[in-house]
Coordinates of C-alpha atoms and ligand atoms in Angstrom, one line a residue:
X23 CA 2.6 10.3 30.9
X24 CA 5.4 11.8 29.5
X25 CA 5.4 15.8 29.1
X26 CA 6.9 17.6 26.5
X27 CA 8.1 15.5 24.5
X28 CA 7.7 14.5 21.0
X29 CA 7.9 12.2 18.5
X30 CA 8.7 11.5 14.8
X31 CA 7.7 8.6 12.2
X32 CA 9.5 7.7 8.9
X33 CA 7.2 5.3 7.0
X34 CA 8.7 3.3 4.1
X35 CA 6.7 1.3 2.0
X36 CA 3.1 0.5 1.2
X37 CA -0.5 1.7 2.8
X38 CA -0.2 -1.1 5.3
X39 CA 3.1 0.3 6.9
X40 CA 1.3 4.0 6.4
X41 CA -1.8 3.0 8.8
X42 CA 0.3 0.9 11.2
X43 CA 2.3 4.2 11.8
X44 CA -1.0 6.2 12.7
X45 CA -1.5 3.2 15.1
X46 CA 2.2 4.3 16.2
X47 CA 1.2 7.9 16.7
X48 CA -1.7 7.5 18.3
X49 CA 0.0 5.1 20.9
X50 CA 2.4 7.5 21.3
X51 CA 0.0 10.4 21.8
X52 CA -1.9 8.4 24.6
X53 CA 2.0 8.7 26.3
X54 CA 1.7 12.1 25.7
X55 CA 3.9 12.9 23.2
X56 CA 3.4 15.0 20.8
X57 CA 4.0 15.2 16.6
X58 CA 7.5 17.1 15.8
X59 CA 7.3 18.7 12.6
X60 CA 10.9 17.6 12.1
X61 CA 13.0 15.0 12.9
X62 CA 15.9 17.4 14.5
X63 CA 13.5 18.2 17.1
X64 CA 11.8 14.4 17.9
X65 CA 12.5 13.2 21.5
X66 CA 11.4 10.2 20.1
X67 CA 12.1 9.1 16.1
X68 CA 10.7 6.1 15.0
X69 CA 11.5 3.9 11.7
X70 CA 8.7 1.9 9.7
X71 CA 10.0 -0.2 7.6
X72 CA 10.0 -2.3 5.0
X73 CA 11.2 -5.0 3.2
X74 CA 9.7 -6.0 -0.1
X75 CA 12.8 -5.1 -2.1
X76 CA 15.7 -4.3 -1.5
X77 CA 16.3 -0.8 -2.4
X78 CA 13.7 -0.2 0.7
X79 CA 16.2 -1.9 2.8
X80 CA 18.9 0.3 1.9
X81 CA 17.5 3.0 2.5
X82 CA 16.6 2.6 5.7
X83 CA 19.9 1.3 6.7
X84 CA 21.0 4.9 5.0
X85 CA 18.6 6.6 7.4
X86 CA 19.5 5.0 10.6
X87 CA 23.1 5.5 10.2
X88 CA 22.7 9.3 9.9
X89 CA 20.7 9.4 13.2
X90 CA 23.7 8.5 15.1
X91 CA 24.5 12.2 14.5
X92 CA 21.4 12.9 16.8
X93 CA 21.7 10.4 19.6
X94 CA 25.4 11.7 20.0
X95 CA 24.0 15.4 20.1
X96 CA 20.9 14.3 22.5
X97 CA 21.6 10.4 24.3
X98 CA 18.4 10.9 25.6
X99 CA 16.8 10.3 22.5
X100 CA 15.0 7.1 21.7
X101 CA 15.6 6.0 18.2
X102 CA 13.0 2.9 17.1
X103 CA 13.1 1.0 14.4
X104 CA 9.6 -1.7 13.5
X105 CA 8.4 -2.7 10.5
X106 CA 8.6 -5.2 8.2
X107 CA 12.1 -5.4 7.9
X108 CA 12.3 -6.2 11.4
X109 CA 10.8 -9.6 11.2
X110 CA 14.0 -10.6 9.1
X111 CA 16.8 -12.0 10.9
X112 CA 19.6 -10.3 8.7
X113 CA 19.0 -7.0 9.3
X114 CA 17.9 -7.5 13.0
X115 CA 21.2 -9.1 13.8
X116 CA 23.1 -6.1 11.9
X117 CA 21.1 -3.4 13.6
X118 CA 22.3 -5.5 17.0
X119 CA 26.0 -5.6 16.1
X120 CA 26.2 -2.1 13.8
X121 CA 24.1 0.6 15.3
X122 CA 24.1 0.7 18.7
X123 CA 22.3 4.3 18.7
X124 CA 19.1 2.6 18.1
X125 CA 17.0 1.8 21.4
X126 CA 14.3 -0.5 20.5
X127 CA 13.3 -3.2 17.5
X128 CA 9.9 -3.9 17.4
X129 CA 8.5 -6.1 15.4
X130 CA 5.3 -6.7 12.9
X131 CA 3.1 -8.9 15.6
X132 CA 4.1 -6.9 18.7
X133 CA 3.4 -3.7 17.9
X134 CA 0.7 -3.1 20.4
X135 CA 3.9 -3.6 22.8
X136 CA 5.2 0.0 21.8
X137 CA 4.1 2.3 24.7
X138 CA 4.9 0.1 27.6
X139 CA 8.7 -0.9 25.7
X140 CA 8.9 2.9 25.0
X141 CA 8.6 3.2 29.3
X142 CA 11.3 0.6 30.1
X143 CA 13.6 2.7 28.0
X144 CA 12.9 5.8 29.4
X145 CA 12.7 4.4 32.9
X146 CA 16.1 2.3 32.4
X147 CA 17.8 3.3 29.7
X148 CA 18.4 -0.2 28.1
X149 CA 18.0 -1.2 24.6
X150 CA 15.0 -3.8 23.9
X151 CA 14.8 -6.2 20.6
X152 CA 11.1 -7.1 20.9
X153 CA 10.4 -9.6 18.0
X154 CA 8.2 -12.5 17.8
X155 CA 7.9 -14.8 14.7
X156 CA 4.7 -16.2 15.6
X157 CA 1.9 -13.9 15.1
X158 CA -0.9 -13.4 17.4
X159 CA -3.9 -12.4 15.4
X160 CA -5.4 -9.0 14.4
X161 CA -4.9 -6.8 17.4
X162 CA -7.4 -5.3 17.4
X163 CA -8.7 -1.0 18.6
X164 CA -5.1 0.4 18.8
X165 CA -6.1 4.3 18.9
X166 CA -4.9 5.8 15.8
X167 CA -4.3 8.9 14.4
X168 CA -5.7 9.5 11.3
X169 CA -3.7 12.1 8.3
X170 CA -7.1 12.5 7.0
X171 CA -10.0 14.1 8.4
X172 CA -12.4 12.5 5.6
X173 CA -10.6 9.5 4.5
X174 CA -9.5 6.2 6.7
X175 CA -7.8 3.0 6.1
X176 CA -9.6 0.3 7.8
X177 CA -7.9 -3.5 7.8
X178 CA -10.1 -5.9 7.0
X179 CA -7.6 -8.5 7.2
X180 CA -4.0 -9.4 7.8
X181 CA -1.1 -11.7 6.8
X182 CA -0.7 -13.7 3.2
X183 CA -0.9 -16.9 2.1
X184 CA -0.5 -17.0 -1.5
X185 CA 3.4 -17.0 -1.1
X186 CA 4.0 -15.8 -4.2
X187 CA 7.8 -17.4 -5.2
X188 CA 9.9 -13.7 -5.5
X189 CA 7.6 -12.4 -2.0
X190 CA 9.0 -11.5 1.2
X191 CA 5.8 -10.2 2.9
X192 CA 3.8 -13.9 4.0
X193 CA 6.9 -14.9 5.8
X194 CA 6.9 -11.3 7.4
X195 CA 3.2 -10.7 8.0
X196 CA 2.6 -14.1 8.8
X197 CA -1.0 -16.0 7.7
X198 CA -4.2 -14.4 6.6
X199 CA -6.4 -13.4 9.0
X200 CA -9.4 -11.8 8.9
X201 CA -11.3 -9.3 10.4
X202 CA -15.3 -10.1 11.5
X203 CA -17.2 -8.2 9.6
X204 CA -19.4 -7.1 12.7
X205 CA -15.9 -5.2 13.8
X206 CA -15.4 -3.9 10.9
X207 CA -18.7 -2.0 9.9
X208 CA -18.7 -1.2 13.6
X209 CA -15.4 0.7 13.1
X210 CA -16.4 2.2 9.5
X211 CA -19.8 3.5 11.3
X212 CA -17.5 5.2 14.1
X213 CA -15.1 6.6 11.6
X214 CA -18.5 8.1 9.6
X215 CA -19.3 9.5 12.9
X216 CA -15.8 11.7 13.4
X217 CA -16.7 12.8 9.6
X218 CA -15.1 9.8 7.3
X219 CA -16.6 9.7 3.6
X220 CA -14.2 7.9 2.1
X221 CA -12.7 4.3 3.0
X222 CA -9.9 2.0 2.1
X223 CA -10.4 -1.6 3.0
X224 CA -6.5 -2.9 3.6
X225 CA -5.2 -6.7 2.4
X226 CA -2.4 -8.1 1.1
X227 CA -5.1 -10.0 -1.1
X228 CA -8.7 -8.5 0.2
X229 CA -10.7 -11.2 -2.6
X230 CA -9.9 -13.7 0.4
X231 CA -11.2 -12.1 2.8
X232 CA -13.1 -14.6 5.4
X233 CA -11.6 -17.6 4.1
X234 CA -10.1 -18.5 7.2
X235 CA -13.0 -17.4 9.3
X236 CA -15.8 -20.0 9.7
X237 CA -18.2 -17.8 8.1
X238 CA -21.0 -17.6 5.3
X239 CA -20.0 -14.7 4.1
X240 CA -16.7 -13.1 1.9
X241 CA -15.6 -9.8 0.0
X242 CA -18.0 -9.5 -2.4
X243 CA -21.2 -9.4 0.8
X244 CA -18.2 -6.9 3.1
X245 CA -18.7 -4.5 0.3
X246 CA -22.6 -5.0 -0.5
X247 CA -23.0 -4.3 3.3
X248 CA -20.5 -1.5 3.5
X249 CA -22.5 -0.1 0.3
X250 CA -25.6 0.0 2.5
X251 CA -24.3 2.5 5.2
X252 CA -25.8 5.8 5.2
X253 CA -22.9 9.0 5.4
X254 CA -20.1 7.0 3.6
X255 CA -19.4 8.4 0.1
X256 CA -16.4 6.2 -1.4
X257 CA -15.4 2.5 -0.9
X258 CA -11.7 1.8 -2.1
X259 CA -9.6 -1.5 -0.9
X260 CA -6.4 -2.9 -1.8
X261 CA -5.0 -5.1 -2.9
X262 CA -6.8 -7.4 -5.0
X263 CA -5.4 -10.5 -6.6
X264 CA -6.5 -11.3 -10.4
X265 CA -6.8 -15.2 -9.5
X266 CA -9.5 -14.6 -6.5
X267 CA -10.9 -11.3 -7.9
X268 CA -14.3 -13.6 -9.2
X269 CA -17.8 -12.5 -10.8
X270 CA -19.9 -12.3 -8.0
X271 CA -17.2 -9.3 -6.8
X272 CA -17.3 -7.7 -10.6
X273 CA -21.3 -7.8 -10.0
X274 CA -21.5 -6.4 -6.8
X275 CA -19.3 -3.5 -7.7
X276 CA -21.3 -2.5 -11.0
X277 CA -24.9 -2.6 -8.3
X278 CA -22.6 -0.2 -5.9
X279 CA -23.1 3.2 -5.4
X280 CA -20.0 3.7 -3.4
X281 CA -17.4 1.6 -4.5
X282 CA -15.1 2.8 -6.8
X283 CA -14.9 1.9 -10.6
X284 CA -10.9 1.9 -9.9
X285 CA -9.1 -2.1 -10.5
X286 CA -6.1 -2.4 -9.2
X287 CA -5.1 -6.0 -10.3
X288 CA -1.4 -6.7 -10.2
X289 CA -0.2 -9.3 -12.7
X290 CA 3.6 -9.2 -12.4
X291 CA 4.2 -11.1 -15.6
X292 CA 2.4 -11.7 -18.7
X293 CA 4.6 -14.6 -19.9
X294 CA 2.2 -18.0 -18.3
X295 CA 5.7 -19.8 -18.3
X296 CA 6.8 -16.9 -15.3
X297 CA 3.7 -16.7 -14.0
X298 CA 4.5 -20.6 -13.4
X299 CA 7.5 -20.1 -11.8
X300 CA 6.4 -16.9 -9.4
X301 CA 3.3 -19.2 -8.2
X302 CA 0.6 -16.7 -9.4
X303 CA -2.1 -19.3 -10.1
X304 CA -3.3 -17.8 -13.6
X305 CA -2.8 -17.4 -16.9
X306 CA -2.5 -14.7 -19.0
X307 CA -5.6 -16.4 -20.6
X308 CA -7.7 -15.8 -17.4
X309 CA -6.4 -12.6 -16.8
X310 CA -7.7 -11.1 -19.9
X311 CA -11.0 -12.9 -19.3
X312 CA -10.9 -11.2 -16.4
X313 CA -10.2 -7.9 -18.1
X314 CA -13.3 -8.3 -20.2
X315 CA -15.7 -9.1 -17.5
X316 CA -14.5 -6.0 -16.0
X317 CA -15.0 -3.9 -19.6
X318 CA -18.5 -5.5 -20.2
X319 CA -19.5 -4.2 -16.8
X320 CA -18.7 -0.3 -16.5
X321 CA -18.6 2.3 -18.9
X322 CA -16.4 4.3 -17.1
X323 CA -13.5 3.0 -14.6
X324 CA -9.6 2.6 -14.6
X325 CA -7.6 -0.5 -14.3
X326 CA -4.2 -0.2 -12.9
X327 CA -1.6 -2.8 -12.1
X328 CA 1.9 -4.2 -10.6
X329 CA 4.7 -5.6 -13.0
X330 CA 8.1 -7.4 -12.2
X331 CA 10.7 -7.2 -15.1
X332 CA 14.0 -9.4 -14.7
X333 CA 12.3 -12.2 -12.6
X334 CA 14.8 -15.4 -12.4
X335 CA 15.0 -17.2 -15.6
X336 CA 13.2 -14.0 -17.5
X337 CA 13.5 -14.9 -21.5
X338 CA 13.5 -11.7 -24.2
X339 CA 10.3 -13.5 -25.3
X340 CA 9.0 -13.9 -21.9
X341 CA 9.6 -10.1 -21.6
X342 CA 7.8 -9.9 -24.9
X343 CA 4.8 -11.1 -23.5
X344 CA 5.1 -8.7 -21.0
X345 CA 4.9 -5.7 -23.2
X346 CA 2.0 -7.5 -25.4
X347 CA -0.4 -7.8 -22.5
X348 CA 0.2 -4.3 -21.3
X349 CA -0.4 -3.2 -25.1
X350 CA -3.7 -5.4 -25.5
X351 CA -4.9 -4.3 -21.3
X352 CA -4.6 -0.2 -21.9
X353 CA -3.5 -0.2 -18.4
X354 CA -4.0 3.4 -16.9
X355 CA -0.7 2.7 -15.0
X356 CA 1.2 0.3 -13.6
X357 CA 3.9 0.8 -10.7
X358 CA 6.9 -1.1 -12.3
X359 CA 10.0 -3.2 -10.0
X360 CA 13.0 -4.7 -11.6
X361 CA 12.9 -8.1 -9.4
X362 CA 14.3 -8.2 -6.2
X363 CA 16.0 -11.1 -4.4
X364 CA 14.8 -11.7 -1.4
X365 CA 16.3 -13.9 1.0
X366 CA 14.3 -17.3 2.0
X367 CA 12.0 -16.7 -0.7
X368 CA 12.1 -19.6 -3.7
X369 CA 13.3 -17.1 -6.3
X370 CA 16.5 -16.0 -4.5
X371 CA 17.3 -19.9 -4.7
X372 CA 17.1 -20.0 -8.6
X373 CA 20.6 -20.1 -10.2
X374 CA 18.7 -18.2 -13.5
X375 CA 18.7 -15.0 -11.8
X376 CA 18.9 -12.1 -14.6
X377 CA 21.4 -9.2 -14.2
X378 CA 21.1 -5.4 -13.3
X379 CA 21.9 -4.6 -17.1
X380 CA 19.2 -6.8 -18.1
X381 CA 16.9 -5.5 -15.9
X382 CA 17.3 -1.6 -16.7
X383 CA 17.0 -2.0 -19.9
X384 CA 13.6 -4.1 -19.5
X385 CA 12.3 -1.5 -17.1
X386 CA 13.0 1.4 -19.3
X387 CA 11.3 -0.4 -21.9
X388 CA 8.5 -0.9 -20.0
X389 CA 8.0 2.2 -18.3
X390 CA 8.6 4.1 -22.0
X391 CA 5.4 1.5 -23.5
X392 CA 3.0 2.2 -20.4
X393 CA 4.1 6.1 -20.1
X394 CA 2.6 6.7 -23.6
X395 CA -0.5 4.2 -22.8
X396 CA -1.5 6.3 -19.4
X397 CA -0.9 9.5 -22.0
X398 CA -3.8 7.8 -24.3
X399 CA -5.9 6.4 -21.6
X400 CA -6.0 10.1 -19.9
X401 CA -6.5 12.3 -23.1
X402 CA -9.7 10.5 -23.8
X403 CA -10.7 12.3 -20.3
X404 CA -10.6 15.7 -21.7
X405 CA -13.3 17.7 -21.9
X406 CA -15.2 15.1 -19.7
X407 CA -16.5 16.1 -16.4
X408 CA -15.5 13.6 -13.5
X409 CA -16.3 13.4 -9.8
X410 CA -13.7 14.6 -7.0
X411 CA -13.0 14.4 -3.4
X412 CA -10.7 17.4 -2.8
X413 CA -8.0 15.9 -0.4
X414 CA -5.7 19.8 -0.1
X415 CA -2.9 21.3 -1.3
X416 CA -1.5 20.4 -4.1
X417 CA 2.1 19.4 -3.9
X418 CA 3.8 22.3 -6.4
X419 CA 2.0 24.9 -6.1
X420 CA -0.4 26.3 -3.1
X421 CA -2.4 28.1 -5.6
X422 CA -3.6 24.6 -6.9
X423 CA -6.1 21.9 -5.0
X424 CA -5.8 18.1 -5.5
X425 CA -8.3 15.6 -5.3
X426 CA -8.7 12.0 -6.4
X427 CA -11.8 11.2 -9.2
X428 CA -13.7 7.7 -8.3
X429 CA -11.5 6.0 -10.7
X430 CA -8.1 7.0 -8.8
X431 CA -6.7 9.8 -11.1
X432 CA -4.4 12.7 -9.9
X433 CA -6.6 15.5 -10.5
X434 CA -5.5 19.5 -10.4
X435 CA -7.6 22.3 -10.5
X436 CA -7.5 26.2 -9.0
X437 CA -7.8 26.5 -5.1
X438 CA -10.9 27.8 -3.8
X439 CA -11.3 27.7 0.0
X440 CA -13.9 25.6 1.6
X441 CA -13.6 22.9 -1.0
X442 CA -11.3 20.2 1.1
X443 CA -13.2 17.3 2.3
X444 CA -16.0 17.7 -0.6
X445 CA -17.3 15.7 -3.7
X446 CA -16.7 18.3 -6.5
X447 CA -17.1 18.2 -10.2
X448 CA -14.2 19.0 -12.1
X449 CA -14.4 20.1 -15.9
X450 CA -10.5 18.5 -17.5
X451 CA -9.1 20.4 -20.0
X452 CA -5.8 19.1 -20.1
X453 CA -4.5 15.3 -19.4
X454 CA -0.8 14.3 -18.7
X455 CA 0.7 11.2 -18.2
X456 CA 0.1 11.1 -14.7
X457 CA -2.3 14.0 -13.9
X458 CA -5.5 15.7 -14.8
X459 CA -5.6 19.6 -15.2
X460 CA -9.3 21.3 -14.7
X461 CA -11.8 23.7 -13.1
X462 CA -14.4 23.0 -10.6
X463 CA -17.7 23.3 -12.6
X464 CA -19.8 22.5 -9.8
X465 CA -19.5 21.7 -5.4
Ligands
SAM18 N1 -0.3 -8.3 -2.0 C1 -0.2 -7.4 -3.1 C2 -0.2 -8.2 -4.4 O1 -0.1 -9.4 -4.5 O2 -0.4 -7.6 -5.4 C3 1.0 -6.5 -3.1 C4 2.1 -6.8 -2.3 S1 3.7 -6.1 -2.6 C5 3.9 -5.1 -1.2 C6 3.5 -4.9 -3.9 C7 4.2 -5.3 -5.1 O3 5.6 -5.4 -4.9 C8 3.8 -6.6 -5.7 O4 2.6 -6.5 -6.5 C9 5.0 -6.9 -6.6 O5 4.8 -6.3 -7.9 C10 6.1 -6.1 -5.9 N2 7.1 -7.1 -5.4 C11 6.9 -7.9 -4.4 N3 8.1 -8.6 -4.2 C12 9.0 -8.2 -5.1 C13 10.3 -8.5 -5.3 N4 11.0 -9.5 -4.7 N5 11.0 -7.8 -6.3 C14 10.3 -6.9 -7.0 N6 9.1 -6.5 -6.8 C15 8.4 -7.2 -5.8
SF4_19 FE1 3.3 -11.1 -1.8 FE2 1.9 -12.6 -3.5 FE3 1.0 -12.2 -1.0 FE4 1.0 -10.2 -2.7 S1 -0.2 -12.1 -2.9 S2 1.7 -10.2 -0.6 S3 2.8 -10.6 -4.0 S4 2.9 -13.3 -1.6

C-alpha cells in the first residue's frame, strides 16, 4: 500500500474507455492512492486512450508531450499511458523512441496487470511496455469506482467481429466475447444494492450478445430478464448494430417497463453502394424497414445515430443519399465523423480516398440538415411532460439541474435540492437543438 499519494485519469473516447478507467481507479484505490482533483498534483497520471480516428490520436500525443514538463518538475512521477491506442504498433513504437517521460504502456487485454506493474515501477524505477495482442477473455470483478451513485455501466460483452472496412476497434479489442448472463444479473443485483437505478449494458454490437457462448439464450431474453428485477428503474445499452437489431428485440422492448424508448442505431452511410464497400451488411432498404418496425411499435421514443461523410470512393450522389435518408429517418441526432484512415483497416488500402476539402464541406452540410431536424424533432416536445432522472449540476450554470428523459434528451430545469438520483417529471417549455428547457411539475 502506498500512502499519500494520488492519482489522475484522462479518458479519451467512447463509454467503453470511460468504465475501463473506473476499473483503473478503483485498482488504483485498492494501492491506496487517492483521486487528485488536478493533474499538477497526481503522483500518478494515467492516459486512456483511444484510437478510432485519428484526431483522438493526436491529441493524446499533444497531451503526453506537455507532461514531460511534470516528470522534469517531479521524476518521481509515474506517467501511464493504456488504451486503445496502445494495441497499435505505430504509436507504441513512437512512445518508445519519443517520450521517454512516460513509465508504463499497458495495453487493452492486460489491464488487470495495472497494480502489480504500477509496484515494479515504484520499487525499481524502470519503464515497462506491457502489451499483449492476444486477448484473454472478459476479466472479469476488477473493483471499480463508479462517477455515479445511481447509474452504472455494466459490460455485457467485449471485442468485435463485424470488422467493419474503415474500423480500427476489432483488431484493437480483439473477438466478441460475452458475458454469462448468470454474472451479469448477479453484478446488476449488487449494483441495485449500493443504490443503482439506472444501467447501461456495454458492446461494441450488444444485438450479438451470446453468439459465441454455447447458450440458448441472446439480447432480446438479457433484457426480458433484466426487466424482471425488482429496484432497477432504467435499462440503457450501447451500441446496437441496425443489421442484428431483429424483431424479437423491438418486441421485447415495447413489453418493457425499464428499458428505454431511446435507438441508437448507427448507419454510417445511406448510399447501399458504401454501405457495400464499409462491410455493413444492409441496405438502406432494411434500414428503413427497420425504422418502421420501430415507429409501429412506440408512441413516444427517440432514434439517434452515427454517420461517416468522405468514406473512400464517396460519390456527390452517394453523399446525396446520405442527406435523403437522414431527411426521410427525422433522426433526433446523429454524432457526425469525416472518415478517418486507419492503418491495417481495408479502407486505408483504397486508392479512392476523398480529400479534407471534400470532407468539410460534406460535414457541414450534414451537420447544417440534421441541426434543423433535432430543432423539429425537439419542438414537438414542448409543452409535453416527460420523465427524468436528475444526474446534478448542470454544466453552465449551478442554479440549473440536468437530467436525462427515457428517450436520452438533455434536459434543463431550476435546481431544487434533494432531487439528484430521482425520477422527476419535467414540464418543457422551451426546446433547442440539443437541449430541453423546463420545470419540475412533479418528484
Ligand atoms: N460499435 C459501434 C458501431 O458499430 O456503431 C461503435 C463503434 S465506434 C467507436 C463509434 C463510431 O465511430 C462508429 O459508429 C463510426 O461512425 C465512427 N468511426 C469508426 N471508425 C471510423 C473511422 N475510421 N473514421 C471515422 N469515423 C469512424
Ligand atoms: Fe467498428 Fe463496425 Fe465493430 Fe462498430 S461494428 S466496432 S463500427 S467494426
Amino acid at each position: 500500500m502506498v500512502e499519500n499519494k494520488k492519482y489522475y485519469i484522462k479518458t479519451y473516447g467512447c463509454q467503453m474507455n470511460e468504465h475501463d478507467s473506473e476499473k483503473i481507479a478503483g485498482m488504483l484505490e485498492e494501492k491506496g492512492y487517492n483521486p487528485a482533483d488536478e493533474l499538477e498534483k497526481a503522483d500518478l497520471i494515467f492516459l486512456n486512450t483511444c484510437t478510432v480516428r485519428e484526431n483522438a490520436e493526436l491529441k493524446v500525443f499533444g497531451k503526453v508531450g506537455s507532461l514531460k514538463r511534470l516528470k522534469r518538475a517531479n521524476p518521481d512521477l509515474i506517467i501511464g499511458i493504456g488504451g486503445c491506442m496502445m494495441q497499435v504498433e505505430e504509436p507504441v513504437q513512437k512512445i518508445k523512441e519519443k517520450f521517454p517521460h512516460v513509465d508504463l504502456v499497458i495495453g487493452t487485454h492486460n489491464l488487470h496487470k495495472l497494480p502489480e506493474l504500477v509496484s515494479e515501477i515504484e520499487e525499481s524505477d524502470q519503464r515497462i511496455i506491457s502489451v499483449w495482442d492476444q486477448e484473454k477473455g472478459i476479466i472479469p470483478d476488477l473493483p471499480s469506482v463508479r462517477k455515479s451513485d445511481f447509474q452504472a455501466w455494466v459490460t455485457i460483452m467485449q471485442g468485435c467481429d463485424n470488422y467493419c472496412s474503415y474500423c480500427i476497434v476489432p483488431y484493437v479489442r480483439g473477438h466478441e466475447r460475452s458475458r454469462l448472463k448468470e454474472n451479469i444479473i448477479n453484478e446488476v443485483e449488487n449494483l441495485i444494492e449500493d443504490g443503482v437505478i439506472e444501467i447501461t449494458l456495454l458492446g461494441q454490437n450488444v444485438n450479438s450478445y451470446a453468439q459465441d457462448l454455447e447458450a440458448d439464450y441472446d439480447f432480446a431474453d438479457l433484457l426480458a430478464e433484466l426487466d424482471e428485477i425488482e429496484g432497477l428503474k432504467r435499462i440503457r445499452y450501447m451500441t446496437s448494430h441496425p443489421r442484428d437489431f431483429n424483431e424479437k428485440t423491438i418486441k421485447t422492448i415495447a413489453d418493457s417497463n425499464k428499458v428505454c424508448e431511446h435507438f441508437h442505431l448507427p448507419i454510417q452511410s445511406g448510399s447501399n453502394d458504401v454501405l457495400y464497400e464499409m462491410n455493413r451488411g444492409y441496405t438502406r432498404e432494411d434500414y428503413l424497414a427497420m425504422i418502421d418496425n420501430i415507429k409501429e411499435h412506440f408512441d413516444h421514443y427517440s432514434i439517434t445515430t452515427d454517420i461517416i461523410v468522405g468514406f473512400p470512393g464517396e460519390t456527390d450522389e452517394n453523399f446525396q443519399d446520405t442527406l435523403d435518408i437522414v431527411k426521410e429517418v427525422e433522426f433526433d441526432m446523429a454524432f457526425t465523423f469525416k472518415y478517418s484512415k486507419r492503418t491495417g483497416t481495408p479502407a486505408a488500402k483504397k486508392d479512392n480516398q476523398i480529400s479534407e476539402e471534400v470532407k468539410d464541406r460534406r460535414l457541414q452540410k450534414l451537420m447544417k440538415v440534421q441541426n434543423k431536424i433535432s430543432l423539429r424533432q425537439n419542438k414537438k416536445l414542448e409543452g409535453k411532460n416527460l420523465e427524468v432522472l436528475v444526474e446534478g449540476e448542470s454544466k453552465n450554470n449551478p442554479a440549473t439541474f440536468m437530467g436525462r428523459s427515457r428517450t436520452n434528451k438533455l434536459v434543463i430545469f431550476p435546481r431544487q435540492e434533494g432531487l439528484i438520483g430521482k425520477v422527476v417529471k419535467v414540464k418543457i417549455d422551451n426546446a433547442q437543438s440539443w437541449t430541453l428547457y423546463g420545470d419540475v411539475i412533479e418528484t
